Short mmCIF file of C-alpha atoms in Angstrom, two decimals:
data_model
loop_
_atom_site.label_atom_id
_atom_site.label_comp_id
_atom_site.label_asym_id
_atom_site.label_seq_id
_atom_site.Cartn_x
_atom_site.Cartn_y
_atom_site.Cartn_z
CA MET C 14 -99.94 -49.41 -30.39
CA THR C 15 -98.75 -47.14 -27.56
CA ASP C 16 -99.80 -47.73 -23.95
CA PHE C 17 -101.64 -44.39 -23.97
CA LEU C 18 -103.77 -45.46 -26.93
CA LYS C 19 -104.49 -48.85 -25.35
CA VAL C 20 -105.63 -47.22 -22.08
CA PHE C 21 -107.73 -44.72 -24.05
CA LEU C 22 -109.52 -47.36 -26.16
CA ILE C 23 -110.11 -49.77 -23.27
CA THR C 24 -111.62 -47.03 -21.12
CA LEU C 25 -113.72 -45.64 -23.98
CA VAL C 26 -115.25 -49.00 -24.91
CA SER C 27 -115.87 -50.19 -21.34
CA ASP C 28 -117.51 -46.88 -20.39
CA ILE C 29 -120.37 -47.22 -22.87
CA ASP C 30 -122.62 -48.96 -20.33
CA ASN C 31 -120.99 -47.27 -17.31
CA MET C 32 -122.07 -43.85 -18.62
CA LEU C 33 -125.70 -44.87 -18.35
CA ILE C 34 -125.24 -45.17 -14.58
CA LEU C 35 -123.00 -42.13 -14.11
CA GLY C 36 -125.19 -40.20 -16.55
CA THR C 37 -128.21 -40.74 -14.32
CA ILE C 38 -126.41 -39.01 -11.44
CA LEU C 39 -125.06 -36.15 -13.56
CA HIS C 40 -128.48 -35.68 -15.20
CA ARG C 41 -130.14 -35.17 -11.81
CA TYR C 42 -127.62 -32.50 -10.83
CA THR C 43 -127.21 -30.75 -14.19
CA TYR C 44 -127.43 -27.31 -12.59
CA LEU C 45 -124.22 -27.92 -10.61
CA ASN C 46 -122.13 -27.95 -13.81
CA LEU C 47 -119.94 -30.83 -12.65
CA THR C 48 -118.74 -32.06 -16.05
CA ILE C 49 -115.08 -30.99 -15.80
CA PRO C 50 -114.80 -31.63 -12.02
CA ALA C 51 -116.30 -35.11 -12.55
CA ILE C 52 -113.76 -35.89 -15.29
CA MET C 53 -110.88 -34.74 -13.06
CA VAL C 54 -112.13 -36.69 -10.02
CA LEU C 55 -112.70 -39.89 -12.02
CA THR C 56 -109.30 -39.58 -13.69
CA LEU C 57 -107.63 -39.24 -10.29
CA THR C 58 -109.55 -42.07 -8.63
CA ARG C 59 -109.17 -44.47 -11.56
CA THR C 60 -105.43 -43.80 -11.68
CA ILE C 61 -105.20 -44.66 -7.98
CA TYR C 62 -107.26 -47.83 -8.57
CA VAL C 63 -104.88 -48.94 -11.35
CA VAL C 64 -101.87 -48.52 -9.06
CA ILE C 65 -103.34 -50.49 -6.14
CA VAL C 66 -105.78 -52.82 -7.93
CA ASN C 67 -103.65 -55.96 -7.53
CA ARG C 68 -103.60 -55.52 -3.75
CA ILE C 69 -107.31 -54.67 -3.46
CA THR C 70 -108.60 -57.59 -5.50
CA ASP C 71 -106.75 -60.10 -3.34
CA PHE C 72 -108.81 -59.21 -0.26
CA PRO C 73 -111.36 -61.89 0.68
CA MET C 74 -114.98 -60.89 0.04
CA PHE C 75 -113.96 -57.91 -2.12
CA HIS C 76 -115.51 -59.37 -5.30
CA LEU C 77 -118.45 -60.67 -3.28
CA LEU C 78 -119.35 -57.30 -1.75
CA MET C 79 -118.66 -55.40 -4.97
CA GLY C 80 -120.85 -57.85 -6.90
CA ILE C 81 -123.74 -57.50 -4.49
CA VAL C 82 -123.70 -53.70 -4.73
CA LEU C 83 -123.46 -53.94 -8.53
CA LEU C 84 -126.48 -56.24 -8.57
CA ILE C 85 -128.46 -53.61 -6.65
CA ILE C 86 -127.35 -50.91 -9.11
CA ALA C 87 -128.25 -53.11 -12.09
CA PHE C 88 -131.65 -53.91 -10.56
CA LYS C 89 -132.43 -50.19 -10.18
CA LEU C 90 -131.15 -49.48 -13.69
CA VAL C 91 -133.42 -51.99 -15.44
CA ARG C 92 -136.47 -50.90 -13.41
CA THR C 93 -136.13 -47.12 -13.75
CA SER C 94 -135.80 -45.19 -16.98
CA ILE C 95 -133.63 -42.09 -17.09
CA ASN C 96 -136.80 -40.14 -17.76
CA GLY C 97 -137.95 -41.29 -14.35
CA GLU C 98 -134.98 -39.55 -12.70
CA PRO C 99 -136.07 -35.96 -12.14
CA VAL C 100 -133.64 -33.11 -12.61
CA ARG C 101 -133.10 -31.56 -9.19
CA LYS C 102 -134.13 -27.92 -8.88
CA PRO C 103 -131.26 -25.61 -8.00
CA ALA C 104 -131.74 -24.80 -4.35
CA ARG C 105 -128.22 -23.94 -3.29
CA GLY C 106 -125.26 -24.94 -5.42
CA SER C 107 -123.05 -25.09 -2.35
CA TYR C 108 -119.54 -26.51 -2.34
CA TYR C 109 -120.74 -29.12 0.13
CA LEU C 110 -123.41 -30.37 -2.28
CA LYS C 111 -120.94 -30.43 -5.16
CA ALA C 112 -118.44 -32.39 -3.07
CA LYS C 113 -121.20 -34.79 -2.01
CA VAL C 114 -122.26 -35.47 -5.62
CA LEU C 115 -118.65 -35.91 -6.76
CA LEU C 116 -118.09 -38.37 -3.92
CA LEU C 117 -121.22 -40.27 -4.99
CA ILE C 118 -119.96 -40.40 -8.58
CA ALA C 119 -116.52 -41.61 -7.47
CA ALA C 120 -117.98 -44.29 -5.18
CA THR C 121 -120.33 -45.53 -7.91
CA ASP C 122 -117.51 -45.54 -10.44
CA LEU C 123 -115.39 -47.75 -8.18
CA LEU C 124 -118.00 -50.48 -8.53
CA ILE C 125 -118.52 -50.28 -12.28
CA CYS C 126 -115.07 -49.53 -13.71
CA MET C 127 -113.15 -52.41 -12.16
CA ASP C 128 -113.15 -54.49 -15.35
CA SER C 129 -111.25 -51.85 -17.33
CA ILE C 130 -109.05 -51.01 -14.33
CA MET C 131 -107.81 -54.60 -14.07
CA ILE C 132 -107.01 -54.68 -17.81
CA ILE C 133 -105.19 -51.33 -17.68
CA SER C 134 -103.15 -52.41 -14.65
CA GLY C 135 -101.82 -55.29 -16.73
CA ILE C 136 -100.84 -52.98 -19.61
CA THR C 137 -98.89 -50.22 -17.88
CA GLN C 138 -98.04 -48.61 -14.55
CA GLN C 139 -96.81 -45.38 -16.16
CA PHE C 140 -98.71 -42.46 -14.63
CA LYS C 141 -98.51 -40.33 -17.79
CA ASP C 142 -100.10 -42.96 -20.04
CA ILE C 143 -102.74 -43.87 -17.44
CA ILE C 144 -103.76 -40.30 -16.64
CA LEU C 145 -103.83 -39.05 -20.25
CA GLY C 146 -105.59 -42.17 -21.56
CA ILE C 147 -108.31 -42.12 -18.90
CA PHE C 148 -108.76 -38.32 -19.04
CA CYS C 149 -109.14 -38.18 -22.85
CA SER C 150 -111.52 -41.14 -22.85
CA LEU C 151 -113.71 -39.66 -20.08
CA LEU C 152 -113.72 -36.29 -21.85
CA ILE C 153 -115.15 -37.85 -25.02
CA SER C 154 -117.61 -40.06 -23.11
CA ILE C 155 -119.02 -37.22 -21.01
CA VAL C 156 -119.15 -34.80 -23.98
CA PHE C 157 -121.40 -37.32 -25.74
CA LEU C 158 -123.26 -38.12 -22.51
CA PRO C 159 -126.39 -36.12 -23.50
CA LEU C 160 -126.67 -38.27 -26.64
CA ILE C 161 -126.35 -41.45 -24.55
CA VAL C 162 -128.96 -40.16 -22.08
CA ASN C 163 -131.35 -39.22 -24.91
CA LEU C 164 -130.96 -42.63 -26.51
CA ALA C 165 -131.58 -44.36 -23.17
CA SER C 166 -134.64 -42.17 -22.60
CA THR C 167 -136.04 -42.89 -26.07
CA PHE C 168 -135.21 -46.59 -26.28
CA PHE C 169 -136.06 -48.26 -22.96
CA TRP C 170 -134.30 -51.50 -23.91
CA ILE C 171 -130.87 -49.80 -23.79
CA ASN C 172 -131.20 -49.42 -20.02
CA ILE C 173 -132.44 -52.98 -19.68
CA ILE C 174 -129.64 -54.53 -21.73
CA ALA C 175 -126.96 -52.46 -20.00
CA GLY C 176 -128.36 -53.37 -16.58
CA ALA C 177 -128.54 -57.05 -17.53
CA PHE C 178 -124.89 -57.14 -18.59
CA ILE C 179 -123.82 -55.27 -15.45
CA ALA C 180 -125.72 -57.90 -13.44
CA GLN C 181 -123.97 -60.66 -15.41
CA ASN C 182 -120.54 -59.23 -14.59
CA SER C 183 -121.50 -58.84 -10.93
CA VAL C 184 -122.53 -62.52 -10.69
CA ILE C 185 -119.25 -63.59 -12.32
CA GLY C 186 -117.37 -61.46 -9.80
CA ILE C 187 -119.33 -62.86 -6.86
CA LEU C 188 -118.77 -66.49 -7.87
CA ASN C 189 -115.07 -65.84 -8.53
CA ASP C 190 -114.54 -64.54 -5.02
CA PRO C 191 -112.00 -66.69 -3.10
CA LEU C 192 -114.58 -67.17 -0.33
CA LEU C 193 -116.86 -69.08 -2.73
CA ALA C 194 -114.12 -71.00 -4.55
CA GLY C 195 -114.73 -74.19 -2.54
CA PRO C 196 -118.53 -74.40 -3.03
CA VAL C 197 -118.25 -73.52 -6.73
CA GLN C 198 -115.64 -76.24 -7.32
CA ALA C 199 -117.75 -78.76 -5.39
CA ILE C 200 -120.81 -78.04 -7.54
CA ASN C 201 -118.75 -78.29 -10.72
CA LYS C 202 -117.47 -81.70 -9.59
CA LEU C 203 -121.01 -82.90 -8.90
CA PHE C 204 -122.11 -81.73 -12.34
CA PRO C 205 -118.96 -81.99 -14.50
CA GLU C 206 -120.75 -81.19 -17.76
CA THR C 207 -121.99 -77.86 -16.46
CA GLU C 208 -120.16 -74.61 -15.80
CA LEU C 209 -121.83 -73.05 -12.76
CA ILE C 210 -120.44 -69.55 -13.23
CA GLN C 211 -121.41 -69.35 -16.90
CA ILE C 212 -124.89 -70.78 -16.31
CA ALA C 213 -125.53 -68.42 -13.39
CA ALA C 214 -124.25 -65.42 -15.38
CA ASN C 215 -126.37 -66.19 -18.44
CA GLY C 216 -129.39 -66.91 -16.27
CA THR C 217 -128.93 -63.54 -14.59
CA ILE C 218 -129.10 -61.78 -17.96
CA ILE C 219 -132.43 -63.45 -18.76
CA ILE C 220 -133.89 -62.71 -15.31
CA PHE C 221 -132.90 -59.03 -15.41
CA ILE C 222 -134.24 -58.57 -18.94
CA ILE C 223 -137.58 -60.03 -17.81
CA ILE C 224 -137.61 -57.76 -14.74
CA GLY C 225 -136.85 -54.75 -16.93
CA VAL C 226 -139.53 -55.50 -19.51
CA VAL C 227 -142.18 -56.16 -16.84
CA SER C 228 -141.26 -52.95 -15.00
CA TYR C 229 -141.41 -50.96 -18.23
CA ARG C 230 -144.86 -52.31 -19.06
CA LYS C 231 -146.08 -51.41 -15.57
CA GLN C 232 -144.70 -47.86 -15.92
CA GLN C 233 -146.43 -47.51 -19.29
CA ARG C 234 -149.76 -48.59 -17.82
CA ILE C 235 -149.43 -46.09 -14.98
CA THR C 236 -148.55 -43.31 -17.47
CA ILE C 237 -151.52 -44.15 -19.69
CA HIS C 238 -153.97 -44.18 -16.78
CA LYS C 239 -152.70 -40.81 -15.62
#
């Protein structure tokens, strides 16, 4: 299997849940027609991340801070359906607004694509394979984005499950941060038959699924009363 195909498949598979988050942003600003610009920006930024990922991930507190922000994103995802995100009315499709939305997409993507970025960085450092693989994968993902958005709007549990797994990955990242290595090892020594990171990650999934289901039921009650 060529490096291009590996990069393509890894990005395509890992973006299934990521597109729920990025899709929420693109859905709100549909009138700006940012599909192609978003693909180009994400291809560029992800390529840069692959090149420098090994240096970035060594910084203390990087995983900790990234995990905390991801937890916040996951929390919002399980509590708010895509139907609850209104499409913004076209006031002025200025270049400033387009640049602002693209920057928001790129910043959000930095937090949610790091798992695939780290895998890709271990496969190849060839710009051609990285750029083509990521671009083709994003093109397919965003072309089918309306289908993903419609599914998430129709089946509320898709948002909840995606948010729960994002929260799980964020907790794993937080507890793997070098800053917390000492406390985590100490707890594992106190309780040798338990694996703190795995227990915390699995517990996070359960908690976020409960939060999502409760929030959905509350939204349904409000809708019915209206």
